[in-house]
Amino acid sequence: MAKYAFFLGCIMPLRYPGIESASREVFKSLGIELVDMQGASCCPAPGVMRSFDQTYWMTVAARNLAIAEKMGVDGVLTICNGCFDTLFEVAHKLNHDPELRKKINKILKDATGMEYNGTIAVRHFVELLYRDVGVEAIRAKVKGGKNLKAAVHYGCHFLKPSNIKKIDDAERPHVFDDIVEAAGMTSVPYKDKGTCCGAGGGVRARTPDVALKMTSENLKNMTAAGVDVIVDCCPFCHLQYDAGQVVLKEYKIPVLHLSQLLGLAFGLEKDKLGLEVHQTKVNL
Amino acid sequence: MAEAKEPNPEFTRKVIDAGGKTVNLCFQCGTCTGSCPSGRQTAFRVRKVVRRAQLGFEEDVLPSEDLWLCTTCYTCYERCPRGVEIVDIIMALRNMAVRKGYMAEPHRKVAELISKTGHLVSLRDEDKTLRGKLGLQATPPTVFSDPKALEEVKKIAALCGFDKLVAGGAK
C-alpha cells in the first residue's frame, strides 16, 4: 500500500477542516495511507514569506521536507497549490544547487539538528490521483452524485512554473478536468479559464479590492458559461472564491475542493465534508 | 528639458545576485504585461518593473506599490519568448524592498504570525470544535501540538534574522 506524509498547511486544517476530513476519507478508500507529519509548520506560504526573505522561506520548507524524509514514506502529499509550490520549488532548488543546499542545511542543522537530503518526492494530490491512481480507478469508485456543470479552476501553482513541475500543459491542461469528469460531472469551458483567482502573491492580504476584481472577472466568465459549481484544488483559491462571493454579493456559485467533490461522488457521509462552514452556501 | 536618468549597473547586479539572474535577457516585447491578470485590473505593468530593474532604477522600483500587485501566477513567466524568469526577479526585488523597510502592515502581521506560531492562520476555539465534530484531532498534529517543534521554527527565524526583520515594522 502506498504511504504518504500528509502535509496539512494552514488554511485547510484551520478554516476548511472539511477538506482535510474529505481528503483523509477519499485517500483511504483508494487504498493510499496518509501519515501525519508531527511538528510540521506552515510550508511557508510562497506569497508573503518568499517575498519577505527567501533564505527563511527555504529553510522552513527544508525543515518540513526533512521531517517527511525521516518517515519512510513514498513522498509528501499536499492538497494545496501554495504548499505544493513551496515544497516542490524549494526541493528543486536545493537538489540542483549544492552551494545553496549547503547554506540552507547549515541553518537547518543549527536550528533543528536535521538536514535535508534530497530523498523525498513532493506530490500534488491531483497529479497523484491522475498518475498513480488513474482516472478509471476513480470512475470505478463513483456511486452516484449529480451530473453538474463544473468550472474547473486549476489555480496557478499546481502546474506552473511548468519547466520544473512537468505535470501538464500549462496553457491547455486536462488532468484535473479528467478527474472531475470521472466523478460524474461535466467540465465546461469558460472564457479565460486558467486565470489566477486573484489571491496569490500576497495580493489578497495587501490589496483585497484588487484581488476581488480578478475573482469577479472569473466569476462573470463562469456564470456566462452556466456553471453549477466551481471545483478547485487549493484551499487558498477555495477561500478566495467562497468568501469573495459573499463580499461581491452578485454571485452564489457553490465552491468545492476536489476532495469534497470526490467525497460526494464516492458516497461518503455528507457530515464528513464540512460543507456547512462554506460562506457561499453549498446546495448540491 | 527633461533629463535622462543614468543607469545604475550596480543595482542591476544586486538584483541578479538576489535571484533575478535572467533580468538582462528581457527585450521589452510586453508579452508579460499583455498576459497579466493583475495588470488587466490596475495600472501595474510588469514590463516596466523588469525595465527598471534592468536599468538599475532602484528608487523607482523598490518603494513602488506596483511591485506588490503581482499574484505570482507565472503566466508571464510561461509565455516569455526570452525565458526571463519574471517571478524570480519580482521576488528578488521584493526581498530587497522589505530589507529597506517597505512592507505593508497586513503583510508584516502575517509574517509575524508565522514567525511566532509557525502557521499563518490562527487556531481558534471554534476551529477546534469543528475539527472535533469532523472526527479530526482538535489541535492539528503540527507545531500547534508540539512546543519543541515550534522552538525549532522560531530558531530558524532568529538565525535568518527574520524575527527582527518583521519586528522592524513598516516604513
Short mmCIF file of C-alpha atoms in Angstrom, two decimals:
data_model
loop_
_atom_site.label_atom_id
_atom_site.label_comp_id
_atom_site.label_asym_id
_atom_site.label_seq_id
_atom_site.Cartn_x
_atom_site.Cartn_y
_atom_site.Cartn_z
CA MET A 1 0.00 0.00 0.00
CA ALA A 2 1.36 3.39 -0.97
CA LYS A 3 2.09 5.60 2.01
CA TYR A 4 2.44 9.39 2.03
CA ALA A 5 3.34 12.02 4.62
CA PHE A 6 0.22 14.22 4.73
CA PHE A 7 1.21 17.89 4.70
CA LEU A 8 -1.64 19.92 6.22
CA GLY A 9 -0.53 23.53 5.75
CA CYS A 10 -2.66 26.25 7.36
CA ILE A 11 -5.91 27.16 5.59
CA MET A 12 -7.20 23.61 5.23
CA PRO A 13 -6.88 22.42 8.85
CA LEU A 14 -7.85 25.78 10.36
CA ARG A 15 -10.53 27.28 8.08
CA TYR A 16 -11.82 24.38 5.95
CA PRO A 17 -11.22 21.24 8.03
CA GLY A 18 -13.88 19.54 5.87
CA ILE A 19 -11.29 19.46 3.09
CA GLU A 20 -8.97 17.61 5.49
CA SER A 21 -11.53 15.02 6.58
CA ALA A 22 -12.69 14.54 2.97
CA SER A 23 -9.06 14.07 1.82
CA ARG A 24 -8.38 11.52 4.55
CA GLU A 25 -11.53 9.53 3.68
CA VAL A 26 -11.04 9.70 -0.10
CA PHE A 27 -7.42 8.54 0.02
CA LYS A 28 -8.29 5.76 2.48
CA SER A 29 -10.98 4.47 0.14
CA LEU A 30 -8.45 4.50 -2.72
CA GLY A 31 -6.02 2.39 -0.68
CA ILE A 32 -3.47 5.13 -0.02
CA GLU A 33 -2.27 5.60 3.54
CA LEU A 34 -1.76 9.16 4.79
CA VAL A 35 0.56 9.57 7.77
CA ASP A 36 0.57 12.75 9.90
CA MET A 37 3.74 14.85 9.96
CA GLN A 38 4.32 15.51 13.66
CA GLY A 39 5.61 19.01 14.26
CA ALA A 40 5.29 20.30 10.67
CA SER A 41 4.63 24.02 10.22
CA CYS A 42 3.39 26.37 7.53
CA CYS A 43 5.09 25.44 4.23
CA PRO A 44 5.84 28.63 4.38
CA ALA A 45 3.42 30.35 2.02
CA PRO A 46 5.04 31.44 -1.25
CA GLY A 47 3.20 34.79 -1.29
CA VAL A 48 4.28 36.80 1.72
CA MET A 49 7.12 34.65 3.09
CA ARG A 50 9.02 34.16 -0.16
CA SER A 51 8.51 37.87 -0.88
CA PHE A 52 9.98 38.81 2.50
CA ASP A 53 13.03 36.57 2.83
CA GLN A 54 13.88 33.66 0.56
CA THR A 55 16.50 32.23 2.93
CA TYR A 56 13.94 31.92 5.74
CA TRP A 57 11.33 30.61 3.26
CA MET A 58 13.70 27.89 2.04
CA THR A 59 14.96 26.87 5.47
CA VAL A 60 11.49 26.40 6.99
CA ALA A 61 10.45 24.47 3.87
CA ALA A 62 13.60 22.33 4.14
CA ARG A 63 12.64 21.52 7.74
CA ASN A 64 9.23 20.28 6.59
CA LEU A 65 10.88 18.22 3.85
CA ALA A 66 13.40 16.79 6.35
CA ILE A 67 10.54 15.69 8.65
CA ALA A 68 8.95 13.80 5.74
CA GLU A 69 12.29 12.24 4.78
CA LYS A 70 12.56 10.57 8.18
CA MET A 71 9.12 8.96 7.89
CA GLY A 72 9.95 6.19 5.42
CA VAL A 73 7.14 7.16 3.06
CA ASP A 74 6.73 7.27 -0.73
CA GLY A 75 6.53 11.06 -0.73
CA VAL A 76 4.96 14.10 0.85
CA LEU A 77 1.38 14.81 -0.26
CA THR A 78 -0.08 18.30 -0.48
CA ILE A 79 -3.69 19.28 -1.18
CA CYS A 80 -2.86 22.97 -1.68
CA ASN A 81 -1.19 24.71 -4.63
CA GLY A 82 0.69 27.06 -2.30
CA CYS A 83 2.14 24.28 -0.13
CA PHE A 84 2.93 22.30 -3.28
CA ASP A 85 4.70 25.27 -4.85
CA THR A 86 6.88 25.99 -1.83
CA LEU A 87 7.83 22.38 -1.05
CA PHE A 88 8.35 21.42 -4.71
CA GLU A 89 10.25 24.54 -5.68
CA VAL A 90 12.50 24.55 -2.61
CA ALA A 91 13.27 20.83 -3.06
CA HIS A 92 14.07 21.56 -6.72
CA LYS A 93 16.36 24.49 -5.87
CA LEU A 94 18.20 22.52 -3.17
CA ASN A 95 18.53 19.43 -5.37
CA HIS A 96 20.10 21.44 -8.22
CA ASP A 97 22.33 23.87 -6.34
CA PRO A 98 24.83 22.18 -3.99
CA GLU A 99 26.13 25.51 -2.63
CA LEU A 100 22.61 26.65 -1.76
CA ARG A 101 21.81 23.30 -0.14
CA LYS A 102 24.94 23.60 2.00
CA LYS A 103 23.96 27.10 3.12
CA ILE A 104 20.34 26.16 3.95
CA ASN A 105 21.37 22.91 5.64
CA LYS A 106 23.81 24.78 7.89
CA ILE A 107 20.99 26.96 9.27
CA LEU A 108 18.62 23.98 9.43
CA LYS A 109 21.11 21.85 11.34
CA ASP A 110 21.93 24.62 13.81
CA ALA A 111 18.22 25.14 14.49
CA THR A 112 16.95 21.55 14.47
CA GLY A 113 19.78 19.03 14.21
CA MET A 114 18.18 17.82 10.95
CA GLU A 115 19.38 18.12 7.36
CA TYR A 116 17.58 17.93 4.04
CA ASN A 117 18.96 15.03 2.00
CA GLY A 118 17.07 15.35 -1.28
CA THR A 119 15.34 11.98 -0.95
CA ILE A 120 11.67 12.95 -0.75
CA ALA A 121 9.21 13.31 -3.67
CA VAL A 122 6.80 16.25 -3.40
CA ARG A 123 3.36 15.33 -4.78
CA HIS A 124 0.21 17.34 -5.50
CA PHE A 125 -2.92 15.30 -4.85
CA VAL A 126 -4.48 15.94 -8.30
CA GLU A 127 -1.30 14.78 -10.02
CA LEU A 128 -1.09 11.74 -7.72
CA LEU A 129 -4.73 10.87 -8.46
CA TYR A 130 -4.15 11.19 -12.19
CA ARG A 131 -0.80 9.43 -12.46
CA ASP A 132 -0.81 6.83 -9.69
CA VAL A 133 -4.48 6.06 -9.05
CA GLY A 134 -5.77 6.69 -12.57
CA VAL A 135 -9.00 8.07 -13.97
CA GLU A 136 -10.56 4.60 -14.41
CA ALA A 137 -9.96 3.57 -10.80
CA ILE A 138 -11.64 6.80 -9.69
CA ARG A 139 -14.58 6.21 -12.02
CA ALA A 140 -14.98 2.72 -10.56
CA LYS A 141 -15.44 4.21 -7.08
CA VAL A 142 -18.21 6.61 -8.06
CA LYS A 143 -21.52 5.60 -6.52
CA GLY A 144 -23.71 8.46 -7.62
CA GLY A 145 -23.80 12.19 -7.46
CA LYS A 146 -25.38 14.58 -9.91
CA ASN A 147 -24.14 15.39 -13.38
CA LEU A 148 -23.49 19.08 -12.80
CA LYS A 149 -21.69 21.64 -14.94
CA ALA A 150 -18.36 22.33 -13.26
CA ALA A 151 -15.98 25.26 -13.68
CA VAL A 152 -12.65 23.58 -13.03
CA HIS A 153 -10.17 26.06 -11.52
CA TYR A 154 -6.58 24.84 -11.70
CA GLY A 155 -5.07 27.81 -9.89
CA CYS A 156 -1.52 28.86 -10.66
CA HIS A 157 0.99 26.86 -8.67
CA PHE A 158 -0.27 23.34 -9.38
CA LEU A 159 1.15 23.34 -12.93
CA LYS A 160 3.35 26.45 -13.06
CA PRO A 161 6.22 27.01 -13.42
CA SER A 162 5.81 24.11 -15.87
CA ASN A 163 9.51 23.89 -16.76
CA ILE A 164 10.19 22.32 -13.35
CA LYS A 165 6.77 20.85 -12.45
CA LYS A 166 6.32 18.95 -15.73
CA ILE A 167 2.77 17.76 -14.94
CA ASP A 168 0.65 19.01 -17.83
CA ASP A 169 0.49 21.75 -20.48
CA ALA A 170 0.16 24.98 -18.51
CA GLU A 171 -1.96 26.66 -21.22
CA ARG A 172 -4.25 23.74 -22.14
CA PRO A 173 -4.22 21.28 -19.25
CA HIS A 174 -6.60 18.33 -18.89
CA VAL A 175 -5.58 16.19 -15.88
CA PHE A 176 -7.87 17.93 -13.38
CA ASP A 177 -10.82 18.08 -15.83
CA ASP A 178 -10.44 14.34 -16.49
CA ILE A 179 -10.80 13.54 -12.79
CA VAL A 180 -13.82 15.84 -12.38
CA GLU A 181 -15.48 14.14 -15.36
CA ALA A 182 -14.65 10.68 -13.97
CA ALA A 183 -16.52 11.77 -10.83
CA GLY A 184 -19.63 12.20 -12.98
CA MET A 185 -19.58 15.92 -13.70
CA THR A 186 -19.18 17.84 -16.94
CA SER A 187 -16.22 20.20 -17.04
CA VAL A 188 -17.40 23.19 -19.09
CA PRO A 189 -15.07 25.53 -20.96
CA TYR A 190 -15.24 29.18 -19.94
CA LYS A 191 -13.52 32.38 -21.03
CA ASP A 192 -10.00 32.85 -19.67
CA LYS A 193 -10.07 29.52 -17.84
CA GLY A 194 -6.69 29.12 -16.19
CA THR A 195 -6.57 32.68 -14.90
CA CYS A 196 -5.43 33.34 -11.34
CA CYS A 197 -8.18 33.60 -8.66
CA GLY A 198 -6.57 36.90 -7.61
CA ALA A 199 -5.44 35.94 -4.12
CA GLY A 200 -1.82 34.90 -4.65
CA GLY A 201 1.49 36.67 -4.16
CA GLY A 202 0.27 38.50 -1.06
CA VAL A 203 -2.26 40.48 -3.14
CA ARG A 204 -5.26 39.28 -1.10
CA ALA A 205 -3.67 40.40 2.18
CA ARG A 206 -2.34 43.75 0.94
CA THR A 207 -4.90 44.91 -1.66
CA PRO A 208 -8.05 42.79 -1.22
CA ASP A 209 -10.01 45.02 -3.63
CA VAL A 210 -7.56 44.25 -6.45
CA ALA A 211 -7.74 40.52 -5.67
CA LEU A 212 -11.54 40.67 -5.77
CA LYS A 213 -11.56 42.40 -9.16
CA MET A 214 -9.72 39.40 -10.60
CA THR A 215 -12.04 36.98 -8.78
CA SER A 216 -15.07 38.88 -10.04
CA GLU A 217 -13.96 38.67 -13.66
CA ASN A 218 -13.52 34.89 -13.35
CA LEU A 219 -16.95 34.57 -11.70
CA LYS A 220 -18.51 36.59 -14.53
CA ASN A 221 -16.96 34.24 -17.11
CA MET A 222 -18.01 31.14 -15.17
CA THR A 223 -21.57 32.48 -14.88
CA ALA A 224 -21.70 33.17 -18.63
CA ALA A 225 -20.83 29.50 -19.19
CA GLY A 226 -23.78 28.49 -16.99
CA VAL A 227 -21.82 26.54 -14.39
CA ASP A 228 -23.42 24.94 -11.30
CA VAL A 229 -20.28 24.59 -9.21
CA ILE A 230 -16.65 25.73 -9.01
CA VAL A 231 -14.16 22.93 -8.35
CA ASP A 232 -10.72 23.93 -7.07
CA CYS A 233 -7.61 22.06 -5.94
CA CYS A 234 -6.25 24.65 -3.48
CA PRO A 235 -7.69 25.89 -0.16
CA PHE A 236 -6.44 29.44 -0.88
CA CYS A 237 -8.29 29.69 -4.23
CA HIS A 238 -11.19 27.98 -2.40
CA LEU A 239 -11.19 30.70 0.28
CA GLN A 240 -10.98 33.45 -2.35
CA TYR A 241 -13.99 32.15 -4.32
CA ASP A 242 -16.03 31.10 -1.26
CA ALA A 243 -15.52 34.23 0.87
CA GLY A 244 -15.14 36.54 -2.14
CA GLN A 245 -18.63 35.84 -3.43
CA VAL A 246 -20.10 36.95 -0.09
CA VAL A 247 -18.32 40.31 -0.42
CA LEU A 248 -19.20 40.71 -4.10
CA LYS A 249 -22.87 39.75 -3.44
CA GLU A 250 -23.82 39.21 -7.09
CA TYR A 251 -22.66 35.58 -7.39
CA LYS A 252 -23.75 32.47 -5.46
CA ILE A 253 -21.88 29.60 -7.12
CA PRO A 254 -21.08 26.78 -4.66
CA VAL A 255 -17.35 26.06 -4.30
CA LEU A 256 -15.96 22.57 -3.76
CA HIS A 257 -12.39 21.42 -3.25
CA LEU A 258 -11.80 18.32 -5.38
CA SER A 259 -11.50 16.18 -2.22
CA GLN A 260 -15.03 17.25 -1.23
CA LEU A 261 -16.37 16.58 -4.72
CA LEU A 262 -14.83 13.08 -4.68
CA GLY A 263 -16.25 12.57 -1.18
CA LEU A 264 -19.74 13.31 -2.53
CA ALA A 265 -19.21 11.13 -5.61
CA PHE A 266 -17.84 8.20 -3.55
CA GLY A 267 -20.92 8.38 -1.35
CA LEU A 268 -19.13 9.40 1.86
CA GLU A 269 -21.24 10.76 4.70
CA LYS A 270 -22.01 14.39 3.94
CA ASP A 271 -21.24 15.46 7.50
CA LYS A 272 -17.60 14.41 6.94
CA LEU A 273 -17.19 17.08 4.25
CA GLY A 274 -17.62 20.20 6.39
CA LEU A 275 -19.72 21.95 3.75
CA GLU A 276 -21.70 23.90 6.35
CA VAL A 277 -18.74 26.20 7.06
CA HIS A 278 -18.61 27.40 3.47
CA GLN A 279 -19.68 31.03 3.31
CA THR A 280 -21.30 30.59 -0.11
CA LYS A 281 -24.00 28.02 0.54
CA VAL A 282 -23.49 24.55 -0.96
CA ASN A 283 -26.83 23.09 -2.08
CA LEU A 284 -25.81 20.11 -4.16
CA MET B 1 14.13 69.93 -20.92
CA ALA B 2 13.72 66.54 -19.27
CA GLU B 3 16.95 64.89 -18.20
CA ALA B 4 17.61 61.23 -18.87
CA LYS B 5 18.35 59.18 -15.76
CA GLU B 6 21.68 57.44 -15.55
CA PRO B 7 21.50 53.64 -15.41
CA ASN B 8 22.92 52.08 -12.26
CA PRO B 9 24.51 48.72 -13.18
CA GLU B 10 25.46 48.15 -9.53
CA PHE B 11 21.79 47.79 -8.56
CA THR B 12 21.12 45.52 -11.55
CA ARG B 13 23.99 43.32 -10.34
CA LYS B 14 22.35 43.12 -6.90
CA VAL B 15 19.06 42.01 -8.50
CA ILE B 16 20.92 39.30 -10.43
CA ASP B 17 22.71 38.11 -7.29
CA ALA B 18 19.44 38.03 -5.34
CA GLY B 19 17.88 35.57 -7.79
CA GLY B 20 16.90 37.68 -10.82
CA LYS B 21 19.64 36.16 -12.97
CA THR B 22 17.71 36.40 -16.27
CA VAL B 23 16.85 40.10 -15.98
CA ASN B 24 19.14 41.20 -18.84
CA LEU B 25 17.55 38.78 -21.31
CA CYS B 26 14.40 40.92 -21.49
CA PHE B 27 13.94 42.80 -24.81
CA GLN B 28 10.78 44.61 -23.68
CA CYS B 29 8.25 42.97 -26.00
CA GLY B 30 5.43 43.31 -23.45
CA THR B 31 4.09 39.73 -23.68
CA CYS B 32 4.22 39.77 -19.87
CA THR B 33 2.06 42.86 -19.49
CA GLY B 34 -0.36 41.54 -22.12
CA SER B 35 -0.73 38.28 -20.16
CA CYS B 36 -1.02 39.78 -16.68
CA PRO B 37 -4.41 39.32 -14.90
CA SER B 38 -3.48 41.95 -12.32
CA GLY B 39 -2.46 44.48 -14.97
CA ARG B 40 -5.88 44.00 -16.55
CA GLN B 41 -7.46 45.46 -13.42
CA THR B 42 -4.81 48.01 -12.39
CA ALA B 43 -2.08 50.26 -13.75
CA PHE B 44 0.55 47.63 -12.87
CA ARG B 45 2.79 46.96 -15.88
CA VAL B 46 5.17 44.09 -15.25
CA ARG B 47 7.29 45.00 -18.31
CA LYS B 48 8.11 48.34 -16.67
CA VAL B 49 9.17 46.68 -13.42
CA VAL B 50 11.61 44.49 -15.36
CA ARG B 51 12.87 47.55 -17.32
CA ARG B 52 13.53 49.50 -14.13
CA ALA B 53 15.39 46.52 -12.70
CA GLN B 54 17.48 46.28 -15.91
CA LEU B 55 18.41 49.94 -15.76
CA GLY B 56 19.05 49.85 -12.04
CA PHE B 57 16.44 52.49 -11.19
CA GLU B 58 16.38 51.46 -7.55
CA GLU B 59 14.37 54.43 -6.31
CA ASP B 60 11.66 53.86 -8.91
CA VAL B 61 11.24 50.19 -8.27
CA LEU B 62 11.79 49.39 -4.57
CA PRO B 63 9.28 51.81 -2.99
CA SER B 64 6.72 51.14 -5.73
CA GLU B 65 3.29 49.72 -4.91
CA ASP B 66 3.39 48.03 -8.34
CA LEU B 67 5.91 45.53 -7.05
CA TRP B 68 3.18 44.11 -4.78
CA LEU B 69 0.39 43.79 -7.36
CA CYS B 70 1.86 40.62 -8.88
CA THR B 71 -0.05 37.49 -7.80
CA THR B 72 2.92 35.31 -8.89
CA CYS B 73 0.58 33.47 -11.28
CA TYR B 74 3.53 32.68 -13.59
CA THR B 75 1.56 33.37 -16.79
CA CYS B 76 4.20 35.88 -17.97
CA TYR B 77 6.99 33.53 -16.95
CA GLU B 78 5.40 30.73 -19.03
CA ARG B 79 4.90 32.93 -22.10
CA CYS B 80 8.11 34.99 -22.12
CA PRO B 81 9.82 34.42 -25.51
CA ARG B 82 13.21 35.13 -23.92
CA GLY B 83 12.87 32.80 -20.94
CA VAL B 84 13.04 35.64 -18.44
CA GLU B 85 12.19 34.22 -15.01
CA ILE B 86 9.99 37.18 -14.18
CA VAL B 87 8.58 35.90 -10.89
CA ASP B 88 12.11 35.27 -9.61
CA ILE B 89 13.03 38.88 -10.48
CA ILE B 90 9.97 40.19 -8.63
CA MET B 91 10.82 38.04 -5.61
CA ALA B 92 14.42 39.34 -5.60
CA LEU B 93 13.13 42.94 -5.76
CA ARG B 94 10.56 42.32 -3.00
CA ASN B 95 13.22 40.84 -0.70
CA MET B 96 15.33 43.97 -1.29
CA ALA B 97 12.37 46.30 -0.74
CA VAL B 98 11.48 44.60 2.56
CA ARG B 99 15.08 44.99 3.79
CA LYS B 100 14.71 48.71 3.12
CA GLY B 101 11.60 48.71 5.29
CA TYR B 102 8.99 48.78 2.54
CA MET B 103 6.44 46.34 3.94
CA ALA B 104 2.70 46.73 4.20
CA GLU B 105 1.23 46.28 7.67
CA PRO B 106 -1.10 43.38 6.64
CA HIS B 107 1.95 41.52 5.27
CA ARG B 108 4.03 42.30 8.34
CA LYS B 109 1.26 40.86 10.54
CA VAL B 110 1.09 37.64 8.53
CA ALA B 111 4.88 37.30 8.71
CA GLU B 112 4.83 37.97 12.45
CA LEU B 113 2.18 35.29 12.97
CA ILE B 114 4.26 32.62 11.25
CA SER B 115 7.41 33.82 12.98
CA LYS B 116 5.71 33.39 16.39
CA THR B 117 3.29 30.46 15.88
CA GLY B 118 4.70 28.55 12.89
CA HIS B 119 1.42 28.98 10.99
CA LEU B 120 -0.05 31.92 9.11
CA VAL B 121 -3.62 31.22 10.25
CA SER B 122 -4.64 31.26 13.93
CA LEU B 123 -6.16 28.33 15.83
CA ARG B 124 -9.43 29.49 17.42
CA ASP B 125 -11.69 27.58 19.82
CA GLU B 126 -14.33 27.30 17.10
CA ASP B 127 -11.78 25.63 14.80
CA LYS B 128 -11.03 23.02 17.47
CA THR B 129 -14.76 22.35 17.97
CA LEU B 130 -15.36 21.93 14.24
CA ARG B 131 -12.33 19.67 13.84
CA GLY B 132 -13.60 17.52 16.70
CA LYS B 133 -17.05 17.28 15.09
CA LEU B 134 -15.47 16.07 11.84
CA GLY B 135 -13.57 13.36 13.70
CA LEU B 136 -10.22 15.14 13.37
CA GLN B 137 -7.68 15.73 16.14
CA ALA B 138 -8.96 19.03 17.69
CA THR B 139 -5.49 20.59 17.64
CA PRO B 140 -3.72 19.70 14.35
CA PRO B 141 -0.66 17.43 14.80
CA THR B 142 1.65 20.26 13.72
CA VAL B 143 3.73 22.83 15.65
CA PHE B 144 0.40 23.67 17.31
CA SER B 145 0.63 20.49 19.37
CA ASP B 146 4.41 20.30 19.69
CA PRO B 147 6.17 23.11 21.62
CA LYS B 148 9.61 21.67 20.84
CA ALA B 149 8.88 21.78 17.12
CA LEU B 150 7.71 25.37 17.43
CA GLU B 151 11.01 26.26 19.14
CA GLU B 152 12.85 24.88 16.09
CA VAL B 153 10.85 27.06 13.71
CA LYS B 154 11.45 30.10 15.92
CA LYS B 155 15.15 29.32 15.97
CA ILE B 156 15.20 29.36 12.15
CA ALA B 157 13.56 32.80 12.25
CA ALA B 158 16.22 34.00 14.71
CA LEU B 159 19.15 32.55 12.71
CA CYS B 160 17.84 34.17 9.48
CA GLY B 161 17.12 37.45 11.25
CA PHE B 162 13.52 37.04 10.09
CA ASP B 163 12.06 37.82 13.53
CA LYS B 164 13.98 41.13 13.67
CA LEU B 165 13.13 41.95 10.05
CA VAL B 166 9.43 41.51 10.80
CA ALA B 167 9.56 43.33 14.15
CA GLY B 168 11.17 46.30 12.36
CA GLY B 169 7.81 47.38 11.09
CA ALA B 170 6.61 49.19 8.02
CA LYS B 171 8.33 52.24 6.59
#
